[in-house]
Amino acid sequence: MKYYFTVPIYYTNGAPHIGHTYTTLVADVIKRYQKLIGNQPEYTTGTDEHGVNVERAANKLGKSPQEFVDTIADEFRMHWDKLGIQADHFIRTSSPEHQKTVQWMFEQCRANGYVYKGHYTGAYCVSDNLFATEAKPGEPCPICGRTLEAVTEENFFFKLSAFTDKLLELYEKHPEFIQPEARRNEVISFVKGGLTDLSITRTGISWGIPVPNEAPHVFYVWFDALIAYFTAAGGADWQSKGLWPADLHLVGKEIIRFHAVYWPAFLMAAGLPLPKQIWAHGWLLFDNDKMSKTKGNVVRPLPIAEIMGFDALRLYLMREVVFGADGNFGYEALVTRYNADLANGIGNLASRTLSMIHQYRGGKIPASDGDQHFAQLATETVEYVLEAFSKFEFNKGLDRVWALISATDKLIVERAPWKLVKDPDSAELLDRTLYTAAEVVRITCGLLAPVMPDSIQKLWHQLGCPSEVDQLRAAELHWGKLPAGQELRPVQPVFPRLDVKLTMEKLIEGELAERKRQDILLGREVKEEKPALDLAPEITIDDFVKVDLRVGQVLEAAAVKGSDKLLHLKVDIGEPEPRSIVAGIALAYKPEQMIGRKVVIVANLAPRKLRGLTSQGMIVAASIGEGLPVLAGFNEDIGVGARLK
Ligand code: ME8
C-alpha cells in the first residue's frame, strides 16, 4: 500500500538546525517503519524560498534571490544526505514544476468561485510573511515579536470564510484529522471564532510566483508553500501518480493552523481530496528555551553526527522526546544516553552474545528453540513496538525494546554461560541461552533499524544475516527465524563508550566551528565566540587566602601498588619533615620525571588516606575536562616554601 506523507518545506533564512532535523528524521523513521510493515512509503520535504525576507537578505549580500536560495537549498540537501535522511521528494518553491502547480491550483479555485480581488490594509510581519489580523501596525508581531508594518494593497483574496462550516464538519466527522487532541481543540475553537477571507497575493514583491495574467501580483507564503506537498504528488497530473491524497502531514505545532485550516480549505476549493491526517509535534527546546535562529540558541546537527554518529542523535530524539510534546535537548543528556542505551545497552548485549558464540560454539548459531518465556516476551515486545510506532509513540516503543535488552542481560548473568561451558551436562542449556540471546539481538535489530539504520546494519552484519536490515519485513520478526548454523562475522564494537566531559567539549567546539562555517556561507558577520566557562561560585579574597599554596620540591616518587593513576611523592616544602602526598598524575608523569621537580602544593588541606597511604596535601595541576593533568610550575626559579598569593 502506498503511504505518502510530508514534513514542512523549510524557510531559506538560514541553514538547518536540530529542530528541522527533528521533524525530518521522524519522517525518516516513519518511512523505514512503513517499509518494515510492508508498505511503500514516500515523503516530501524541500525549501520555502519566496518572500520579502529572502529578497532583503539577498540584496544585502549583493546576490540575486535565486543565487541566495540556491546556496541554502544545497545546504539543506547536503545535511539530509550526510544525516542518512532519505526523503523521496525535495520541492523547491522556486522550481518551474512548483510554479505551474500553484498557478493551476489558483485557476481551479478561481473557476470554482473562491477567489476575488480586493484591497487589504493591515499590520504585516515581514519576518513571518503574514498579515497579523489581530494586531495593529507598530505593535509587536504575535509570532516573532518584531514590529508590524502597515501595508495596503490590492490583493487576491481566498474566500476562507465560506469554509467555516465545512471545516468544522470535517473535524467532527474525522476526529483523527488533527492530532494530538490538544491541537485539535485549539484549531476547532479558532475556526468557531469565525474565519475571515485570506489575502493570497502581493504586489510589492517581485520574488514570488506570478499570478497568471495578473502582473504585478505574485502569490505569497501559504498559497505557495502548502501547495509544495501537492507538487510532489504530481500537481495537475496527480491522478496518474497515485500519491494524493497524502496520508499524513507532519508539522511543528506553530504551523498547525495553516495546515489544518487553510490547506483543507484550498483543497476543497480546488475540488481535490483532503489529506488523512495532520500531526503537530512539540518544540525542541535547548536548555528549556525555544530554539530559534533569531535568538541564536540553535544547535546544529552535523557536528553531533561527526563526533558521535548520527544514530546517537536519532535515538536520543526519538527516545527522549514524547512525540507531540515539547522536549529538551542537552549535550550532557545526549552523551549520557549514548553510554547507557548504546554502549552499555544494545552494544554490550550484542558484543557479549556474539563473542560467546564465537568462543564457545565456533562462531555458529547453535541449534535450539531458545527459552520459551523469551519467545513469549519477544513476541509481545514486537507487537507492542509495532503498534506504538504506528501511533507515533516512539519513546514508549523504545522503552519496551530496552526492557527486552535488560531482561536478556539478566538471563545471561543468571545462566553464566562461562560456567556452563565447563560442564558437559549443560551443553543444551548453553545452546539455549546463546540462541535466546542471539535471537533477541536479531529481533532487537529489526525493531531498532528504523531508528538507527547505519549502526544496526553493522550489528546485523556481525550477526551473519545475509540481506541488508532495511530489507527486513515484520513477518521475519517471529521468534525462531534465526537459523541454526548461521555463521557470525567478526565482532567489532559499534558503540564504544564515550567520556562524557571530553565528548561534550568536542561537541561544543564542533558547534562553534559549524556556526562559523555557516556564517561565512551565508555572508553573515562572523563573531569570534568562546564558550562560557563552567565557573565555580564566586569567592572573596578572604576565601582565597584561606588556601595556603606553597612551592615544594619532589624528593621521592613511586608508583602506588594496584593503581594506574596514583603516584606517591615525598615533597619538601621547607618544613622539618617532607610531606607525603598521593597525587593522581601517574598517567601523565613517570616517577623518575618527578624527582627534583618544583611543584605547587595546597599545604593546609586536611590530610586523608588514599590506598592506605596518608596524603598531607594536594599537588596543583590543570586539565581540560577529564584530560591528562599538567603540573603547575614556574618559569624562573623560586625557593622551596615560598607562598603563592
Ligand atoms: O514554518 N523544535 O518553515 P521553518 C521542533 N516554511 N521543530 C522545529 C523547531 C524546534 N525548535 N524549529 C523548527 C516554516 N522546527 C514554513 C513551513 S510548510 C508548507 C511551510 C521544524 O523553516 C518544525 O517542523 O520555520 C517546524 O514546523 C518547522 O521546522 C518550521 O520550519
PDB file of N, CA, C and O in Angstrom, residues 5-49:
ATOM      1  N   PHE A   5       3.520  10.915   2.668  1.00  0.00           N
ATOM      2  CA  PHE A   5       3.468  11.871   3.773  1.00  0.00           C
ATOM      3  C   PHE A   5       4.506  12.977   3.583  1.00  0.00           C
ATOM      4  O   PHE A   5       5.327  12.917   2.662  1.00  0.00           O
ATOM      5  N   THR A   6       4.422  13.962   4.453  1.00  0.00           N
ATOM      6  CA  THR A   6       5.258  15.151   4.235  1.00  0.00           C
ATOM      7  C   THR A   6       5.797  15.706   5.547  1.00  0.00           C
ATOM      8  O   THR A   6       5.225  15.476   6.608  1.00  0.00           O
ATOM      9  N   VAL A   7       6.895  16.421   5.422  1.00  0.00           N
ATOM     10  CA  VAL A   7       7.344  17.318   6.503  1.00  0.00           C
ATOM     11  C   VAL A   7       7.325  18.712   5.906  1.00  0.00           C
ATOM     12  O   VAL A   7       7.214  18.858   4.684  1.00  0.00           O
ATOM     13  N   PRO A   8       7.445  19.765   6.723  1.00  0.00           N
ATOM     14  CA  PRO A   8       7.392  21.106   6.153  1.00  0.00           C
ATOM     15  C   PRO A   8       8.499  21.319   5.116  1.00  0.00           C
ATOM     16  O   PRO A   8       9.522  20.631   5.117  1.00  0.00           O
ATOM     17  N   ILE A   9       8.257  22.277   4.261  1.00  0.00           N
ATOM     18  CA  ILE A   9       9.365  22.765   3.426  1.00  0.00           C
ATOM     19  C   ILE A   9       9.887  23.967   4.201  1.00  0.00           C
ATOM     20  O   ILE A   9       9.131  24.822   4.640  1.00  0.00           O
ATOM     21  N   TYR A  10      11.180  23.991   4.422  1.00  0.00           N
ATOM     22  CA  TYR A  10      11.742  24.931   5.398  1.00  0.00           C
ATOM     23  C   TYR A  10      12.113  26.265   4.759  1.00  0.00           C
ATOM     24  O   TYR A  10      12.505  26.313   3.589  1.00  0.00           O
ATOM     25  N   TYR A  11      12.018  27.321   5.557  1.00  0.00           N
ATOM     26  CA  TYR A  11      12.391  28.652   5.080  1.00  0.00           C
ATOM     27  C   TYR A  11      13.880  28.696   4.773  1.00  0.00           C
ATOM     28  O   TYR A  11      14.693  28.063   5.472  1.00  0.00           O
ATOM     29  N   THR A  12      14.195  29.511   3.789  1.00  0.00           N
ATOM     30  CA  THR A  12      15.611  29.625   3.397  1.00  0.00           C
ATOM     31  C   THR A  12      16.253  30.844   4.064  1.00  0.00           C
ATOM     32  O   THR A  12      16.962  31.602   3.417  1.00  0.00           O
ATOM     33  N   ASN A  13      15.951  31.034   5.335  1.00  0.00           N
ATOM     34  CA  ASN A  13      16.595  32.163   6.029  1.00  0.00           C
ATOM     35  C   ASN A  13      17.800  31.711   6.850  1.00  0.00           C
ATOM     36  O   ASN A  13      18.348  32.456   7.633  1.00  0.00           O
ATOM     37  N   GLY A  14      18.203  30.492   6.682  1.00  0.00           N
ATOM     38  CA  GLY A  14      19.382  30.010   7.402  1.00  0.00           C
ATOM     39  C   GLY A  14      19.556  28.529   7.111  1.00  0.00           C
ATOM     40  O   GLY A  14      18.702  27.927   6.441  1.00  0.00           O
ATOM     41  N   ALA A  15      20.648  27.976   7.614  1.00  0.00           N
ATOM     42  CA  ALA A  15      20.897  26.549   7.401  1.00  0.00           C
ATOM     43  C   ALA A  15      20.048  25.750   8.397  1.00  0.00           C
ATOM     44  O   ALA A  15      19.567  26.306   9.382  1.00  0.00           O
ATOM     45  N   PRO A  16      19.839  24.460   8.134  1.00  0.00           N
ATOM     46  CA  PRO A  16      19.009  23.676   9.046  1.00  0.00           C
ATOM     47  C   PRO A  16      19.617  23.550  10.438  1.00  0.00           C
ATOM     48  O   PRO A  16      20.838  23.451  10.577  1.00  0.00           O
ATOM     49  N   HIS A  17      18.762  23.557  11.440  1.00  0.00           N
ATOM     50  CA  HIS A  17      19.242  23.273  12.784  1.00  0.00           C
ATOM     51  C   HIS A  17      18.562  21.998  13.275  1.00  0.00           C
ATOM     52  O   HIS A  17      17.867  21.317  12.516  1.00  0.00           O
ATOM     53  N   ILE A  18      18.758  21.731  14.544  1.00  0.00           N
ATOM     54  CA  ILE A  18      18.299  20.437  15.045  1.00  0.00           C
ATOM     55  C   ILE A  18      16.763  20.343  15.076  1.00  0.00           C
ATOM     56  O   ILE A  18      16.203  19.255  15.030  1.00  0.00           O
ATOM     57  N   GLY A  19      16.066  21.499  15.106  1.00  0.00           N
ATOM     58  CA  GLY A  19      14.599  21.500  15.045  1.00  0.00           C
ATOM     59  C   GLY A  19      14.114  20.989  13.696  1.00  0.00           C
ATOM     60  O   GLY A  19      13.239  20.118  13.623  1.00  0.00           O
ATOM     61  N   HIS A  20      14.699  21.490  12.606  1.00  0.00           N
ATOM     62  CA  HIS A  20      14.326  20.985  11.275  1.00  0.00           C
ATOM     63  C   HIS A  20      14.715  19.521  11.162  1.00  0.00           C
ATOM     64  O   HIS A  20      14.014  18.704  10.569  1.00  0.00           O
ATOM     65  N   THR A  21      15.865  19.216  11.740  1.00  0.00           N
ATOM     66  CA  THR A  21      16.348  17.836  11.681  1.00  0.00           C
ATOM     67  C   THR A  21      15.363  16.909  12.382  1.00  0.00           C
ATOM     68  O   THR A  21      15.102  15.798  11.918  1.00  0.00           O
ATOM     69  N   TYR A  22      14.803  17.383  13.488  1.00  0.00           N
ATOM     70  CA  TYR A  22      13.890  16.551  14.270  1.00  0.00           C
ATOM     71  C   TYR A  22      12.704  16.085  13.415  1.00  0.00           C
ATOM     72  O   TYR A  22      12.460  14.892  13.278  1.00  0.00           O
ATOM     73  N   THR A  23      11.977  17.043  12.830  1.00  0.00           N
ATOM     74  CA  THR A  23      10.802  16.657  12.043  1.00  0.00           C
ATOM     75  C   THR A  23      11.210  15.732  10.896  1.00  0.00           C
ATOM     76  O   THR A  23      10.541  14.735  10.609  1.00  0.00           O
ATOM     77  N   THR A  24      12.323  16.074  10.255  1.00  0.00           N
ATOM     78  CA  THR A  24      12.729  15.316   9.077  1.00  0.00           C
ATOM     79  C   THR A  24      13.169  13.912   9.468  1.00  0.00           C
ATOM     80  O   THR A  24      12.891  12.942   8.771  1.00  0.00           O
ATOM     81  N   LEU A  25      13.819  13.792  10.605  1.00  0.00           N
ATOM     82  CA  LEU A  25      14.236  12.441  10.983  1.00  0.00           C
ATOM     83  C   LEU A  25      13.072  11.611  11.514  1.00  0.00           C
ATOM     84  O   LEU A  25      13.041  10.396  11.305  1.00  0.00           O
ATOM     85  N   VAL A  26      12.083  12.249  12.118  1.00  0.00           N
ATOM     86  CA  VAL A  26      10.883  11.492  12.494  1.00  0.00           C
ATOM     87  C   VAL A  26      10.273  10.910  11.212  1.00  0.00           C
ATOM     88  O   VAL A  26       9.878   9.740  11.161  1.00  0.00           O
ATOM     89  N   ALA A  27      10.245  11.730  10.158  1.00  0.00           N
ATOM     90  CA  ALA A  27       9.703  11.251   8.878  1.00  0.00           C
ATOM     91  C   ALA A  27      10.533  10.080   8.378  1.00  0.00           C
ATOM     92  O   ALA A  27       9.998   9.084   7.875  1.00  0.00           O
ATOM     93  N   ASP A  28      11.830  10.176   8.537  1.00  0.00           N
ATOM     94  CA  ASP A  28      12.695   9.109   8.065  1.00  0.00           C
ATOM     95  C   ASP A  28      12.440   7.809   8.836  1.00  0.00           C
ATOM     96  O   ASP A  28      12.430   6.714   8.269  1.00  0.00           O
ATOM     97  N   VAL A  29      12.211   7.944  10.143  1.00  0.00           N
ATOM     98  CA  VAL A  29      11.892   6.767  10.963  1.00  0.00           C
ATOM     99  C   VAL A  29      10.546   6.183  10.508  1.00  0.00           C
ATOM    100  O   VAL A  29      10.398   4.970  10.356  1.00  0.00           O
ATOM    101  N   ILE A  30       9.580   7.066  10.265  1.00  0.00           N
ATOM    102  CA  ILE A  30       8.262   6.590   9.835  1.00  0.00           C
ATOM    103  C   ILE A  30       8.387   5.866   8.495  1.00  0.00           C
ATOM    104  O   ILE A  30       7.794   4.807   8.285  1.00  0.00           O
ATOM    105  N   LYS A  31       9.195   6.419   7.611  1.00  0.00           N
ATOM    106  CA  LYS A  31       9.350   5.772   6.306  1.00  0.00           C
ATOM    107  C   LYS A  31       9.922   4.356   6.469  1.00  0.00           C
ATOM    108  O   LYS A  31       9.426   3.385   5.898  1.00  0.00           O
ATOM    109  N   ARG A  32      10.959   4.249   7.281  1.00  0.00           N
ATOM    110  CA  ARG A  32      11.592   2.942   7.453  1.00  0.00           C
ATOM    111  C   ARG A  32      10.660   1.974   8.170  1.00  0.00           C
ATOM    112  O   ARG A  32      10.635   0.774   7.893  1.00  0.00           O
ATOM    113  N   TYR A  33       9.870   2.509   9.104  1.00  0.00           N
ATOM    114  CA  TYR A  33       8.876   1.673   9.790  1.00  0.00           C
ATOM    115  C   TYR A  33       7.810   1.196   8.793  1.00  0.00           C
ATOM    116  O   TYR A  33       7.414   0.028   8.789  1.00  0.00           O
ATOM    117  N   GLN A  34       7.356   2.102   7.934  1.00  0.00           N
ATOM    118  CA  GLN A  34       6.334   1.738   6.949  1.00  0.00           C
ATOM    119  C   GLN A  34       6.848   0.639   6.014  1.00  0.00           C
ATOM    120  O   GLN A  34       6.101  -0.251   5.628  1.00  0.00           O
ATOM    121  N   LYS A  35       8.127   0.722   5.671  1.00  0.00           N
ATOM    122  CA  LYS A  35       8.711  -0.338   4.828  1.00  0.00           C
ATOM    123  C   LYS A  35       8.709  -1.664   5.577  1.00  0.00           C
ATOM    124  O   LYS A  35       8.396  -2.713   5.024  1.00  0.00           O
ATOM    125  N   LEU A  36       9.081  -1.574   6.857  1.00  0.00           N
ATOM    126  CA  LEU A  36       9.131  -2.783   7.692  1.00  0.00           C
ATOM    127  C   LEU A  36       7.773  -3.477   7.717  1.00  0.00           C
ATOM    128  O   LEU A  36       7.693  -4.702   7.668  1.00  0.00           O
ATOM    129  N   ILE A  37       6.693  -2.692   7.770  1.00  0.00           N
ATOM    130  CA  ILE A  37       5.379  -3.340   7.836  1.00  0.00           C
ATOM    131  C   ILE A  37       4.794  -3.593   6.442  1.00  0.00           C
ATOM    132  O   ILE A  37       3.626  -3.938   6.297  1.00  0.00           O
ATOM    133  N   GLY A  38       5.635  -3.404   5.415  1.00  0.00           N
ATOM    134  CA  GLY A  38       5.234  -3.864   4.083  1.00  0.00           C
ATOM    135  C   GLY A  38       4.585  -2.819   3.192  1.00  0.00           C
ATOM    136  O   GLY A  38       4.079  -3.168   2.129  1.00  0.00           O
ATOM    137  N   ASN A  39       4.598  -1.550   3.597  1.00  0.00           N
ATOM    138  CA  ASN A  39       4.014  -0.519   2.739  1.00  0.00           C
ATOM    139  C   ASN A  39       5.068   0.102   1.821  1.00  0.00           C
ATOM    140  O   ASN A  39       6.263  -0.166   1.963  1.00  0.00           O
ATOM    141  N   GLN A  40       4.595   0.949   0.890  1.00  0.00           N
ATOM    142  CA  GLN A  40       5.525   1.677   0.010  1.00  0.00           C
ATOM    143  C   GLN A  40       5.452   3.165   0.345  1.00  0.00           C
ATOM    144  O   GLN A  40       4.668   3.905  -0.235  1.00  0.00           O
ATOM    145  N   PRO A  41       6.275   3.555   1.313  1.00  0.00           N
ATOM    146  CA  PRO A  41       6.218   4.950   1.749  1.00  0.00           C
ATOM    147  C   PRO A  41       7.022   5.892   0.852  1.00  0.00           C
ATOM    148  O   PRO A  41       8.021   5.486   0.259  1.00  0.00           O
ATOM    149  N   GLU A  42       6.569   7.121   0.772  1.00  0.00           N
ATOM    150  CA  GLU A  42       7.323   8.191   0.102  1.00  0.00           C
ATOM    151  C   GLU A  42       7.074   9.457   0.875  1.00  0.00           C
ATOM    152  O   GLU A  42       5.938   9.695   1.303  1.00  0.00           O
ATOM    153  N   TYR A  43       8.091  10.255   1.060  1.00  0.00           N
ATOM    154  CA  TYR A  43       7.813  11.532   1.707  1.00  0.00           C
ATOM    155  C   TYR A  43       8.537  12.708   1.063  1.00  0.00           C
ATOM    156  O   TYR A  43       9.518  12.537   0.351  1.00  0.00           O
ATOM    157  N   THR A  44       7.961  13.860   1.349  1.00  0.00           N
ATOM    158  CA  THR A  44       8.389  15.095   0.715  1.00  0.00           C
ATOM    159  C   THR A  44       8.912  16.082   1.745  1.00  0.00           C
ATOM    160  O   THR A  44       8.323  16.228   2.807  1.00  0.00           O
ATOM    161  N   THR A  45      10.012  16.710   1.412  1.00  0.00           N
ATOM    162  CA  THR A  45      10.411  17.920   2.121  1.00  0.00           C
ATOM    163  C   THR A  45      10.862  18.915   1.058  1.00  0.00           C
ATOM    164  O   THR A  45      10.568  18.723  -0.121  1.00  0.00           O
ATOM    165  N   GLY A  46      11.554  19.965   1.461  1.00  0.00           N
ATOM    166  CA  GLY A  46      12.005  20.933   0.477  1.00  0.00           C
ATOM    167  C   GLY A  46      12.291  22.271   1.116  1.00  0.00           C
ATOM    168  O   GLY A  46      12.482  22.353   2.337  1.00  0.00           O
ATOM    169  N   THR A  47      12.311  23.302   0.293  1.00  0.00           N
ATOM    170  CA  THR A  47      12.604  24.636   0.811  1.00  0.00           C
ATOM    171  C   THR A  47      11.568  25.641   0.324  1.00  0.00           C
ATOM    172  O   THR A  47      11.135  25.604  -0.824  1.00  0.00           O
ATOM    173  N   ASP A  48      11.203  26.512   1.249  1.00  0.00           N
ATOM    174  CA  ASP A  48      10.177  27.538   1.059  1.00  0.00           C
ATOM    175  C   ASP A  48      10.942  28.832   0.785  1.00  0.00           C
ATOM    176  O   ASP A  48      11.481  29.440   1.701  1.00  0.00           O
ATOM    177  N   GLU A  49      11.038  29.197  -0.491  1.00  0.00           N
ATOM    178  CA  GLU A  49      12.103  30.129  -0.889  1.00  0.00           C
ATOM    179  C   GLU A  49      11.664  31.551  -1.194  1.00  0.00           C
ATOM    180  O   GLU A  49      12.505  32.404  -1.435  1.00  0.00           O
TER     181      GLU A  49
END
